[in-house]
Amino acid sequence: MPESVSAAGSADTVWSARLHELWRAAQDVEDVAQMSRYVYGLMLAEPGVVAVAGTRWNGRDLTYVRSAVPGRATRTTVAPPSGGAVAGPGRVPPPGRAGAAGSALTVFTHDLTVSGEDFDPERAVLTGAGAGYALECRFGLGGSDWAAFSVGVADRAGADPGLVLRLSQLSEVLVASNQRIVEYRAHERRQTEDAFLAEASLQMDSSLDVQETLGRVARLAVPAVAEGCVVHLFQLDGALVPVASAHVAAEAQPWLRRVSGDDPWFAEFLGLALEKRESVVQECGAFTEGPFGPRAEGFGGQVRALSVSPLSARGKALGTLTFIYHRRSEEVAGLRVLDDLARRAALAIDTTTAYEQRRRHVEQLQHHLLPGALPDWPGLELGAAYQVADSSLEVGGDFYDAVVRADGGLALFVGDVCGRGAEAAALTGLARHTLRTLLEDGTAPASALKRLNATLAAQSATRFVTALVAVLTHDGDGCLMEVASAGHPRPLVQWADGRTEDVAVGGMLLGVVPEIVAEPVTVRLGPGDTVVMFTDGLTEARSEEGVMFEGLLPDAVRRCGPSSGDMAERLIAMASDFRTTGDDDIAVLVAHVKGTR
């Protein structure tokens, strides 16, 4: 075998072994720039190579220059922040999809003895080491990021014939290594973004208060997404009004609130962004005026970019979500994150707004199902309270009322319609107004309950009703109380001497059978005595151990004192503090006979 063939085979074997080691190293580095510790020495070991140079570019702006010559350590020169050297017309990124596997690797040759050729800044590095001829390979690293790797030899004749192939193979390793790093970073960033979006949804959905939700939208995004955030919502008149804002710098927050509400330039910018109906990211370097231009004051730092995302949910345009960025442009959130965050924020805002509107409607409806005020009746002090305990905001069926009768007596009643919602509300109104009309005309308690039952039967009601009726008439220094019940909890009487006992009265549910039995009971109340009427939401409040408040109610009444005063509110408060389960509404009606025995 000729000696030249043997030498070539040996060189190829050595190169293959070195290239294999290079592939192994490429699997471990966290940045393609770390490959410099391997590739520069590898190419300097090639026959005839007198110098190696590498450059990193962002478009046509130079990022850094790295060079190596035999016998000396690798040297790196970082371009100045202003951009440094700029590639000339002939120095362009390689063709193909930058950074992708299989990207086109373009190899160029340069005669360094010919002046005027566009090959800066490598020319000075290579000629300084004695090179007269250079081979250059350009490859993309993703986006506008690309690099060039060059080797210099004394002259064209001294260049190894296999040097072009080896330079291409080395560049392919760098491209593949960078592609792995880019994909891994994109995967990690995607996971981080998805985790943030999931946490943002949990935080925004954890409150049904409109203002709290709006505040959370702004606070969650700062500084995770941007340094500043403003939420604008459309009002009924169509005006876009700021409703929440946040900034990482506390001193900038008043300025941001003022700008977001009063600055005409900002308002016009939001309007233009809304016309596009998708997230818009705008570099602030193009702004020559407005609150975010180069002469703007108030943030204490340069605003590099703005983004505006429309807030839209369930087919309704709600407003805008604006982010203010001080960070570098490559750190600005992508459109996927902005659109997704805006969508989640809009859903949370729309949900809380709808909940708030529904809460007001329920409160208004519930208000109309209860008396506006209790009447004055000589010798008696009245008190009442009502609590809605259900978080679903369905109208409850509990009711109470007091009415002065035609014969001068006083009728008191409480009741409870089974279930919640529109049907329960309709039956509540029917039951309350039927009892009020009957009792006001002088109908006895038991008779009033029987006639209400007949009314419910005629309506083919699908829900049962419980009710308790008491009619009081004056009797000397006290009064007589005639009580009738239809499946309702018994009333409690707190006697003036401190004893508390229930009134033994019972009867059948209303709306179940055509005819009911209701036997009245008469009790005499003297000065200082108090009667407490209530719905089962009070007695069925349960503790964590499953104990019901019913057993504690007599003692709770005693602790409230002999006067009605705020007894109704205090009893409900005690039950609420005691309760860990149970979401039924509570109605309490208290009557206290004035005077002392």
Coordinates of C-alpha atoms in Angstrom, one line a residue:
M1 CA 0.0 0.0 0.0
P2 CA 1.4 3.4 -0.9
E3 CA 2.5 5.6 2.0
S4 CA 0.2 8.5 1.0
V5 CA -2.8 6.2 1.1
S6 CA -1.9 4.8 4.4
A7 CA -1.3 8.3 5.9
A8 CA -4.7 9.5 4.5
G9 CA -6.5 6.4 6.1
S10 CA -4.8 7.1 9.4
A11 CA -5.9 10.8 9.3
D12 CA -9.4 9.8 8.5
T13 CA -9.4 7.3 11.4
V14 CA -8.1 10.0 13.8
W15 CA -10.7 12.5 12.5
S16 CA -13.5 10.0 12.9
A17 CA -12.5 9.3 16.5
R18 CA -12.3 13.0 17.3
L19 CA -15.7 13.7 15.6
H20 CA -17.3 10.9 17.7
E21 CA -16.0 12.6 20.9
L22 CA -17.3 15.9 19.6
W23 CA -20.8 14.3 19.1
R24 CA -20.7 13.0 22.7
A25 CA -19.7 16.4 24.1
A26 CA -22.5 18.0 22.1
Q27 CA -25.1 16.0 24.1
D28 CA -24.1 17.5 27.4
V29 CA -23.5 21.2 26.9
E30 CA -26.2 23.7 27.9
D31 CA -25.2 26.3 25.4
V32 CA -23.7 25.9 22.0
A33 CA -21.0 28.5 22.9
Q34 CA -19.6 25.9 25.3
M35 CA -18.6 23.8 22.3
S36 CA -15.7 26.2 21.7
R37 CA -13.6 24.3 24.2
Y38 CA -13.7 21.3 21.8
V39 CA -14.0 22.6 18.2
Y40 CA -11.1 25.2 18.2
G41 CA -8.5 22.7 19.3
L42 CA -9.9 20.1 17.0
M43 CA -9.5 22.3 13.9
L44 CA -6.1 23.7 15.0
A45 CA -4.9 20.0 14.9
E46 CA -5.7 19.7 11.2
P47 CA -2.7 19.8 8.9
G48 CA -1.9 23.3 7.5
V49 CA -4.4 25.2 9.8
V50 CA -2.7 28.3 11.3
A51 CA -5.7 30.0 13.0
V52 CA -9.3 29.5 13.8
A53 CA -12.0 32.2 14.3
G54 CA -15.7 32.1 15.2
T55 CA -18.3 34.9 15.2
R56 CA -21.8 35.1 16.6
W57 CA -24.4 37.4 15.0
N58 CA -27.8 38.7 15.7
G59 CA -29.0 39.5 12.2
R60 CA -26.3 41.8 10.9
D61 CA -25.1 42.9 14.4
L62 CA -22.0 41.2 15.8
T63 CA -22.3 39.7 19.2
Y64 CA -18.7 38.4 19.8
V65 CA -15.5 37.2 18.1
R66 CA -13.6 34.2 19.4
S67 CA -10.2 33.2 18.0
A68 CA -7.4 30.7 18.5
V69 CA -3.9 30.1 17.2
P70 CA -1.5 27.3 18.0
G71 CA 0.3 27.6 21.3
R72 CA -2.0 30.3 22.7
A73 CA -5.3 30.2 24.7
T74 CA -8.6 30.9 23.0
R75 CA -9.4 34.6 23.0
T76 CA -12.9 36.1 23.0
T77 CA -13.8 39.7 22.2
V78 CA -17.4 40.8 23.1
A79 CA -19.0 43.3 20.8
P80 CA -20.0 46.6 22.5
P81 CA -23.6 47.2 23.6
S82 CA -24.2 49.6 20.7
G83 CA -24.0 46.7 18.3
G84 CA -20.3 46.7 17.4
A85 CA -19.3 45.7 13.9
V86 CA -22.0 45.4 11.4
A87 CA -22.0 42.8 8.6
G88 CA -21.7 44.2 5.2
P89 CA -24.0 43.5 2.2
G90 CA -22.2 40.2 1.4
R91 CA -22.3 38.9 5.0
V92 CA -25.7 37.5 5.5
P93 CA -27.2 34.6 7.5
P94 CA -27.2 31.2 5.9
P95 CA -30.3 30.2 3.8
G96 CA -32.8 27.7 5.2
R97 CA -34.8 27.6 8.4
A98 CA -32.3 28.9 11.0
G99 CA -31.4 26.4 13.7
A100 CA -33.5 23.6 12.3
A101 CA -32.1 20.1 11.8
G102 CA -30.9 19.8 8.3
S103 CA -30.5 23.6 7.8
A104 CA -28.4 24.5 4.8
L105 CA -24.7 24.9 5.8
T106 CA -23.0 27.3 3.4
V107 CA -19.2 27.1 3.0
F108 CA -17.4 30.1 1.6
T109 CA -13.7 30.5 0.5
H110 CA -11.8 33.7 1.0
D111 CA -8.5 34.9 -0.5
L112 CA -7.1 37.0 2.3
T113 CA -4.5 38.5 0.0
V114 CA -7.3 40.3 -1.9
S115 CA -8.4 43.5 -0.3
G116 CA -11.9 44.7 -0.2
E117 CA -13.6 41.4 0.3
D118 CA -16.3 41.4 3.0
F119 CA -14.8 39.2 5.7
D120 CA -14.6 41.2 8.8
P121 CA -13.7 40.8 11.6
E122 CA -12.2 37.4 11.0
R123 CA -9.8 38.7 8.4
A124 CA -7.6 40.6 10.9
V125 CA -7.5 37.5 13.2
L126 CA -6.5 35.1 10.5
T127 CA -4.0 37.3 8.6
G128 CA -2.3 38.2 11.9
A129 CA -1.5 34.5 12.3
G130 CA -0.1 34.2 8.8
A131 CA -3.1 32.9 6.9
G132 CA -3.5 33.8 3.3
Y133 CA -6.6 31.7 2.5
A134 CA -9.7 30.9 4.6
L135 CA -12.6 28.5 4.6
E136 CA -15.8 29.7 6.3
C137 CA -19.0 27.9 7.2
R138 CA -22.2 29.8 8.2
F139 CA -25.1 28.2 10.1
G140 CA -28.3 29.3 11.8
L141 CA -28.9 29.0 15.5
G142 CA -32.5 30.0 15.7
G143 CA -34.4 33.2 14.9
S144 CA -32.0 35.9 13.9
D145 CA -29.1 34.2 15.8
W146 CA -26.5 32.7 13.5
A147 CA -22.8 32.0 13.6
A148 CA -19.8 31.6 11.3
F149 CA -16.7 29.3 11.8
S150 CA -13.5 29.9 9.9
V151 CA -10.2 28.2 9.5
G152 CA -7.1 29.9 8.0
V153 CA -4.2 28.2 6.1
A154 CA -1.1 29.7 4.6
D155 CA -2.3 29.4 1.0
R156 CA -4.8 27.6 -1.2
A157 CA -2.3 25.0 -2.2
G158 CA -1.6 24.1 1.4
A159 CA -5.2 23.4 2.3
D160 CA -6.0 19.8 3.0
P161 CA -8.5 18.5 0.3
G162 CA -10.7 17.1 3.1
L163 CA -10.8 20.3 5.1
V164 CA -14.1 21.5 3.5
L165 CA -15.8 18.2 4.4
R166 CA -14.5 18.3 7.9
L167 CA -15.5 21.9 8.4
S168 CA -19.0 21.0 7.2
Q169 CA -19.2 18.0 9.5
L170 CA -18.1 20.1 12.5
S171 CA -20.7 22.7 11.7
E172 CA -23.4 20.0 11.4
V173 CA -22.5 18.9 15.0
L174 CA -22.8 22.5 16.2
V175 CA -26.2 22.9 14.5
A176 CA -27.5 19.6 15.9
S177 CA -26.3 20.5 19.4
N178 CA -27.9 23.9 19.2
Q179 CA -31.1 22.4 17.9
R180 CA -31.2 20.0 20.9
I181 CA -30.6 22.9 23.3
V182 CA -33.2 25.1 21.6
E183 CA -35.9 22.4 21.7
Y184 CA -35.1 21.6 25.4
R185 CA -35.3 25.3 26.3
A186 CA -38.5 25.7 24.4
H187 CA -39.9 22.6 26.2
E188 CA -38.9 24.0 29.6
R189 CA -40.3 27.4 28.8
R190 CA -43.6 25.8 27.6
Q191 CA -43.8 23.9 30.9
T192 CA -43.1 27.0 32.9
E193 CA -45.7 29.0 31.0
D194 CA -48.3 26.3 31.3
A195 CA -47.6 26.0 35.0
F196 CA -48.0 29.8 35.4
L197 CA -51.2 29.8 33.4
A198 CA -52.7 27.0 35.5
E199 CA -51.8 28.7 38.7
A200 CA -53.1 32.0 37.3
S201 CA -56.5 30.3 36.6
L202 CA -56.6 28.9 40.1
Q203 CA -55.9 32.2 41.7
M204 CA -58.3 34.2 39.5
D205 CA -61.1 31.6 39.9
S206 CA -60.7 31.3 43.7
S207 CA -62.7 34.5 44.4
L208 CA -66.2 35.5 43.4
D209 CA -65.6 39.1 44.3
V210 CA -65.3 41.4 41.2
Q211 CA -62.7 43.8 42.7
E212 CA -60.6 41.0 44.2
T213 CA -60.5 39.1 40.9
L214 CA -59.5 42.3 39.0
G215 CA -56.8 42.9 41.5
R216 CA -55.5 39.4 41.2
V217 CA -55.3 39.5 37.4
A218 CA -53.0 42.5 37.7
R219 CA -50.9 41.3 40.6
L220 CA -50.4 37.8 39.2
A221 CA -48.8 39.2 36.0
V222 CA -46.3 41.4 37.8
P223 CA -43.5 40.6 37.6
A224 CA -44.1 37.1 36.2
V225 CA -45.1 38.4 32.8
A226 CA -44.2 42.1 32.8
E227 CA -43.1 44.9 35.0
G228 CA -46.5 46.7 34.8
C229 CA -50.1 45.7 34.1
V230 CA -53.4 47.6 33.5
V231 CA -56.9 46.1 33.2
H232 CA -59.5 48.2 31.3
L233 CA -63.2 47.3 31.2
F234 CA -66.0 48.6 29.1
Q235 CA -68.7 50.4 31.0
L236 CA -72.4 50.5 30.1
D237 CA -71.9 53.7 28.0
G238 CA -69.1 52.0 26.0
A239 CA -66.3 53.9 27.7
L240 CA -63.1 52.0 28.4
V241 CA -62.2 52.6 32.0
P242 CA -59.1 51.3 34.0
V243 CA -60.3 49.2 36.9
A244 CA -57.0 47.6 38.2
S245 CA -53.3 48.2 37.8
A246 CA -50.0 47.1 39.3
H247 CA -46.3 47.9 38.8
V248 CA -43.2 46.2 40.2
A249 CA -42.0 49.7 41.4
A250 CA -44.3 51.1 44.1
E251 CA -43.4 54.7 43.2
A252 CA -44.6 54.1 39.6
Q253 CA -48.1 52.9 40.6
P254 CA -49.8 56.3 41.0
W255 CA -48.3 57.4 37.7
L256 CA -49.5 54.3 35.9
R257 CA -53.0 54.8 37.3
R258 CA -53.1 58.4 36.1
V259 CA -51.7 57.5 32.6
S260 CA -54.1 54.6 32.1
G261 CA -57.1 56.8 33.0
D262 CA -56.3 60.2 31.6
D263 CA -53.7 60.0 28.8
P264 CA -55.3 60.5 25.3
W265 CA -52.3 58.9 23.6
F266 CA -52.7 55.7 25.6
A267 CA -56.5 55.6 25.0
E268 CA -55.9 55.9 21.2
F269 CA -53.3 53.2 21.4
L270 CA -55.7 50.8 23.1
G271 CA -58.4 51.6 20.5
L272 CA -56.0 50.8 17.6
A273 CA -55.0 47.5 19.3
L274 CA -58.6 46.5 19.9
E275 CA -59.4 46.9 16.2
K276 CA -57.0 44.0 15.5
R277 CA -58.9 41.7 17.9
E278 CA -55.8 39.8 19.0
S279 CA -52.8 40.4 21.2
V280 CA -50.5 43.1 19.9
V281 CA -46.8 43.6 21.0
Q282 CA -45.2 46.9 20.1
E283 CA -41.6 47.9 20.6
C284 CA -41.4 51.2 22.3
G285 CA -38.3 52.3 20.4
A286 CA -40.7 53.4 17.6
F287 CA -42.6 55.8 19.9
T288 CA -41.6 59.4 19.5
E289 CA -44.3 60.7 21.9
G290 CA -46.8 59.6 24.5
P291 CA -46.2 58.3 28.1
F292 CA -43.9 55.5 27.0
G293 CA -41.7 57.5 24.6
P294 CA -38.0 58.3 25.1
R295 CA -38.7 61.5 27.1
A296 CA -41.4 60.0 29.2
E297 CA -41.0 60.3 33.0
G298 CA -42.7 58.4 35.8
F299 CA -41.4 54.8 35.5
G300 CA -37.8 55.4 36.6
G301 CA -36.7 53.1 33.8
Q302 CA -36.9 52.6 30.1
V303 CA -40.1 51.0 28.8
R304 CA -39.0 48.7 26.0
A305 CA -42.3 47.2 24.9
L306 CA -46.1 47.3 25.3
S307 CA -48.6 44.5 24.7
V308 CA -52.4 44.8 24.6
S309 CA -54.7 41.8 24.6
P310 CA -58.4 42.0 24.2
L311 CA -60.5 40.6 27.0
S312 CA -63.4 38.6 25.5
A313 CA -65.6 35.9 27.1
R314 CA -68.7 34.1 26.0
G315 CA -69.1 36.3 22.9
K316 CA -68.8 39.5 24.9
A317 CA -66.0 42.1 24.6
L318 CA -65.1 43.0 28.1
G319 CA -62.0 45.2 27.8
T320 CA -58.2 45.0 27.5
L321 CA -55.2 43.6 29.3
T322 CA -52.1 45.8 28.9
F323 CA -48.6 44.8 29.9
I324 CA -45.7 47.2 30.2
Y325 CA -42.2 45.7 29.8
H326 CA -38.8 47.0 31.0
R327 CA -37.1 43.7 30.1
R328 CA -35.3 42.8 26.9
S329 CA -37.4 42.1 23.9
E330 CA -36.5 38.4 23.9
E331 CA -37.9 38.1 27.4
V332 CA -41.3 39.5 26.4
A333 CA -44.0 36.9 26.7
G334 CA -45.1 35.2 23.5
L335 CA -48.5 35.7 21.8
R336 CA -49.6 32.2 22.9
V337 CA -49.1 33.1 26.6
L338 CA -50.7 36.6 26.2
D339 CA -53.7 35.2 24.4
D340 CA -54.2 32.4 26.8
L341 CA -53.8 34.6 29.9
A342 CA -56.2 37.1 28.5
R343 CA -58.7 34.4 27.7
R344 CA -58.5 33.0 31.3
A345 CA -58.7 36.5 32.8
A346 CA -61.7 37.3 30.7
L347 CA -63.5 34.2 31.8
A348 CA -62.8 34.9 35.5
I349 CA -63.9 38.5 35.2
D350 CA -67.0 37.6 33.3
T351 CA -67.8 34.9 35.9
T352 CA -67.4 37.2 38.9
T353 CA -69.3 40.0 37.2
A354 CA -72.2 37.6 36.4
Y355 CA -72.1 36.3 40.0
E356 CA -72.2 39.9 41.4
Q357 CA -75.2 40.8 39.2
R358 CA -77.0 37.6 40.2
R359 CA -76.2 38.3 43.8
R360 CA -77.8 41.7 43.6
H361 CA -80.9 40.3 41.8
V362 CA -81.3 37.6 44.4
E363 CA -81.0 40.1 47.2
Q364 CA -83.6 42.3 45.6
L365 CA -86.0 39.3 45.1
Q366 CA -85.3 38.1 48.6
H367 CA -86.0 41.6 49.9
H368 CA -89.4 41.6 48.3
L369 CA -90.2 38.2 49.9
L370 CA -89.7 39.6 53.4
P371 CA -91.5 42.5 55.2
G372 CA -89.9 45.9 54.9
A373 CA -90.6 46.7 58.6
L374 CA -92.2 45.1 61.6
P375 CA -95.4 46.8 63.0
D376 CA -95.6 48.5 66.4
W377 CA -97.9 46.8 68.8
P378 CA -98.6 48.1 72.4
G379 CA -96.7 46.3 75.1
L380 CA -94.6 44.2 72.7
E381 CA -91.1 44.5 71.3
L382 CA -90.4 42.8 68.0
G383 CA -87.1 41.8 66.3
A384 CA -86.2 39.7 63.2
A385 CA -83.2 38.6 61.2
Y386 CA -82.6 36.7 58.0
Q387 CA -79.4 35.0 56.7
V388 CA -78.8 33.6 53.2
A389 CA -76.3 30.7 53.7
D390 CA -76.3 29.2 50.3
S391 CA -73.3 30.1 48.1
S392 CA -75.0 29.1 44.9
L393 CA -77.2 32.3 45.2
E394 CA -80.5 30.5 44.7
V395 CA -83.4 32.3 46.3
G396 CA -84.4 30.5 49.5
G397 CA -87.8 29.6 50.8
D398 CA -87.7 30.9 54.4
F399 CA -90.1 33.7 55.3
Y400 CA -91.5 35.6 58.2
D401 CA -94.0 38.4 58.8
A402 CA -96.0 40.2 61.5
V403 CA -99.3 41.9 60.9
V404 CA -101.8 43.8 63.1
R405 CA -105.3 42.1 62.8
A406 CA -108.6 43.8 62.2
D407 CA -109.6 42.9 65.8
G408 CA -106.5 44.6 67.2
G409 CA -104.5 41.5 67.8
L410 CA -101.0 40.8 66.4
A411 CA -100.3 37.8 64.1
L412 CA -96.8 36.5 63.8
F413 CA -95.7 33.7 61.5
V414 CA -92.6 32.0 60.0
G415 CA -92.4 29.4 57.3
D416 CA -90.1 27.4 55.0
V417 CA -90.7 26.2 51.5
C418 CA -88.8 23.1 50.5
G419 CA -85.8 23.7 48.2
R420 CA -84.5 26.8 46.5
G421 CA -84.8 28.6 43.2
A422 CA -87.5 30.2 41.2
E423 CA -90.3 27.7 42.1
A424 CA -89.4 28.0 45.8
A425 CA -89.5 31.8 45.6
A426 CA -92.9 31.7 43.9
L427 CA -94.4 29.5 46.6
T428 CA -92.7 31.6 49.3
G429 CA -94.5 34.7 48.0
L430 CA -97.8 32.8 47.7
A431 CA -97.6 31.4 51.2
R432 CA -96.5 34.6 52.9
H433 CA -99.2 36.8 51.2
T434 CA -101.9 34.2 51.7
L435 CA -101.2 33.9 55.4
R436 CA -100.8 37.7 55.8
T437 CA -104.2 38.3 54.1
L438 CA -106.0 35.6 56.1
L439 CA -104.6 36.6 59.5
E440 CA -105.1 40.4 58.9
D441 CA -108.8 39.6 58.3
G442 CA -109.1 37.8 61.6
T443 CA -108.7 34.2 60.6
A444 CA -107.6 31.9 63.5
P445 CA -104.1 30.4 63.2
A446 CA -105.3 26.8 62.6
S447 CA -107.9 27.9 60.0
A448 CA -105.3 30.1 58.2
L449 CA -103.0 27.1 57.9
K450 CA -105.8 24.8 56.5
R451 CA -106.8 27.4 54.0
L452 CA -103.2 27.9 52.9
N453 CA -103.0 24.1 52.4
A454 CA -106.1 24.2 50.2
T455 CA -104.5 27.0 48.1
L456 CA -101.3 25.0 47.6
A457 CA -103.3 21.9 46.7
A458 CA -105.3 23.9 44.1
Q459 CA -102.0 25.2 42.6
S460 CA -100.7 21.5 42.3
A461 CA -97.6 22.6 44.2
T462 CA -94.7 20.1 43.9
R463 CA -93.0 21.3 47.1
F464 CA -94.2 21.1 50.7
V465 CA -94.3 24.0 53.1
T466 CA -93.9 24.2 56.8
A467 CA -95.3 27.2 58.8
L468 CA -95.9 28.3 62.4
V469 CA -98.6 30.9 63.2
A470 CA -99.1 32.8 66.5
V471 CA -101.8 35.3 67.3
L472 CA -101.3 37.5 70.4
T473 CA -104.1 39.4 72.1
H474 CA -103.9 41.7 75.2
D475 CA -104.7 40.1 78.5
G476 CA -104.1 42.3 81.5
D477 CA -100.4 43.2 81.9
G478 CA -99.5 40.4 79.5
C479 CA -101.1 38.7 76.5
L480 CA -102.5 35.4 75.3
M481 CA -100.7 33.6 72.5
E482 CA -102.6 31.1 70.3
V483 CA -100.2 29.0 68.3
A484 CA -100.7 26.5 65.4
S485 CA -98.1 24.6 63.5
A486 CA -97.9 22.8 60.2
G487 CA -94.8 20.6 60.4
H488 CA -92.6 23.5 61.6
P489 CA -90.1 23.5 64.5
R490 CA -91.6 24.4 67.8
P491 CA -91.2 27.9 69.2
L492 CA -89.2 28.6 72.3
V493 CA -90.4 30.7 75.2
Q494 CA -87.9 32.3 77.6
W495 CA -89.8 33.1 80.8
A496 CA -89.0 36.1 82.9
D497 CA -87.4 33.9 85.6
G498 CA -84.8 32.6 83.1
R499 CA -86.4 29.2 82.2
T500 CA -86.5 28.3 78.6
E501 CA -88.9 25.7 77.1
D502 CA -90.6 24.9 73.8
V503 CA -94.3 25.2 73.1
A504 CA -95.7 21.7 72.5
V505 CA -97.5 22.3 69.2
G506 CA -97.5 20.2 66.1
G507 CA -99.3 19.5 62.8
M508 CA -99.0 18.2 59.3
L509 CA -97.0 19.6 56.4
L510 CA -98.7 21.9 53.9
G511 CA -99.1 20.9 50.3
V512 CA -98.9 17.2 50.8
V513 CA -102.5 16.0 51.4
P514 CA -105.8 17.8 50.6
E515 CA -106.9 18.0 54.3
I516 CA -104.6 18.6 57.3
V517 CA -105.1 18.6 61.1
A518 CA -103.7 21.6 63.0
E519 CA -104.5 21.7 66.7
P520 CA -103.9 25.2 68.3
V521 CA -102.2 25.6 71.7
T522 CA -102.7 28.7 73.9
V523 CA -100.0 30.1 76.1
R524 CA -100.1 33.1 78.4
L525 CA -97.1 35.5 78.2
G526 CA -96.4 37.9 81.0
P527 CA -94.1 40.9 81.4
G528 CA -90.5 39.9 80.7
D529 CA -91.4 36.8 78.7
T530 CA -90.0 36.3 75.2
V531 CA -91.1 34.0 72.4
V532 CA -88.6 32.9 69.7
M533 CA -89.9 31.6 66.3
F534 CA -87.4 30.3 63.7
T535 CA -86.8 28.1 60.7
D536 CA -84.9 24.8 60.7
G537 CA -81.7 26.4 59.3
L538 CA -81.1 27.5 62.9
T539 CA -81.5 24.1 64.6
E540 CA -79.9 22.0 61.8
A541 CA -76.5 23.9 61.8
R542 CA -73.9 21.2 62.4
S543 CA -70.5 21.3 63.9
E544 CA -67.5 19.3 62.6
E545 CA -68.4 16.5 64.9
G546 CA -71.9 16.3 63.6
V547 CA -73.6 17.9 66.6
M548 CA -76.6 20.0 65.8
F549 CA -77.2 23.5 67.1
E550 CA -80.7 22.4 68.2
G551 CA -79.4 21.1 71.5
L552 CA -77.5 24.3 72.2
L553 CA -80.4 26.7 71.3
P554 CA -82.1 27.0 74.7
D555 CA -78.8 28.0 76.3
A556 CA -78.1 30.4 73.5
V557 CA -81.5 32.1 74.0
R558 CA -80.7 32.4 77.8
R559 CA -77.3 34.0 77.0
C560 CA -79.0 36.6 74.7
G561 CA -80.9 38.1 77.7
P562 CA -84.5 38.7 78.4
S563 CA -85.2 41.4 75.8
S564 CA -85.7 40.8 72.1
G565 CA -83.4 43.7 71.1
D566 CA -80.8 42.1 68.7
M567 CA -81.6 38.6 69.9
A568 CA -82.4 37.4 66.4
E569 CA -79.1 38.6 64.9
R570 CA -77.2 37.2 67.8
L571 CA -78.8 33.8 67.5
I572 CA -78.0 33.6 63.8
A573 CA -74.4 34.7 64.5
M574 CA -74.0 32.0 67.1
A575 CA -75.3 29.4 64.7
S576 CA -73.0 30.6 62.0
D577 CA -70.0 30.4 64.3
F578 CA -71.0 26.9 65.4
R579 CA -71.7 25.6 61.9
T580 CA -69.2 23.8 59.7
T581 CA -71.8 22.0 57.5
G582 CA -75.3 22.9 56.5
D583 CA -76.2 25.7 54.0
D584 CA -79.8 26.3 54.8
D585 CA -81.2 29.9 55.2
I586 CA -82.2 31.0 58.6
A587 CA -85.2 33.2 59.6
V588 CA -85.7 34.2 63.2
L589 CA -88.7 36.2 64.7
V590 CA -88.6 37.4 68.3
A591 CA -91.4 38.9 70.4
H592 CA -90.7 40.2 73.9
V593 CA -93.4 41.3 76.3
K594 CA -92.4 44.6 77.9
G595 CA -92.3 45.2 81.6
T596 CA -91.2 43.2 84.6
R597 CA -93.0 40.8 86.9

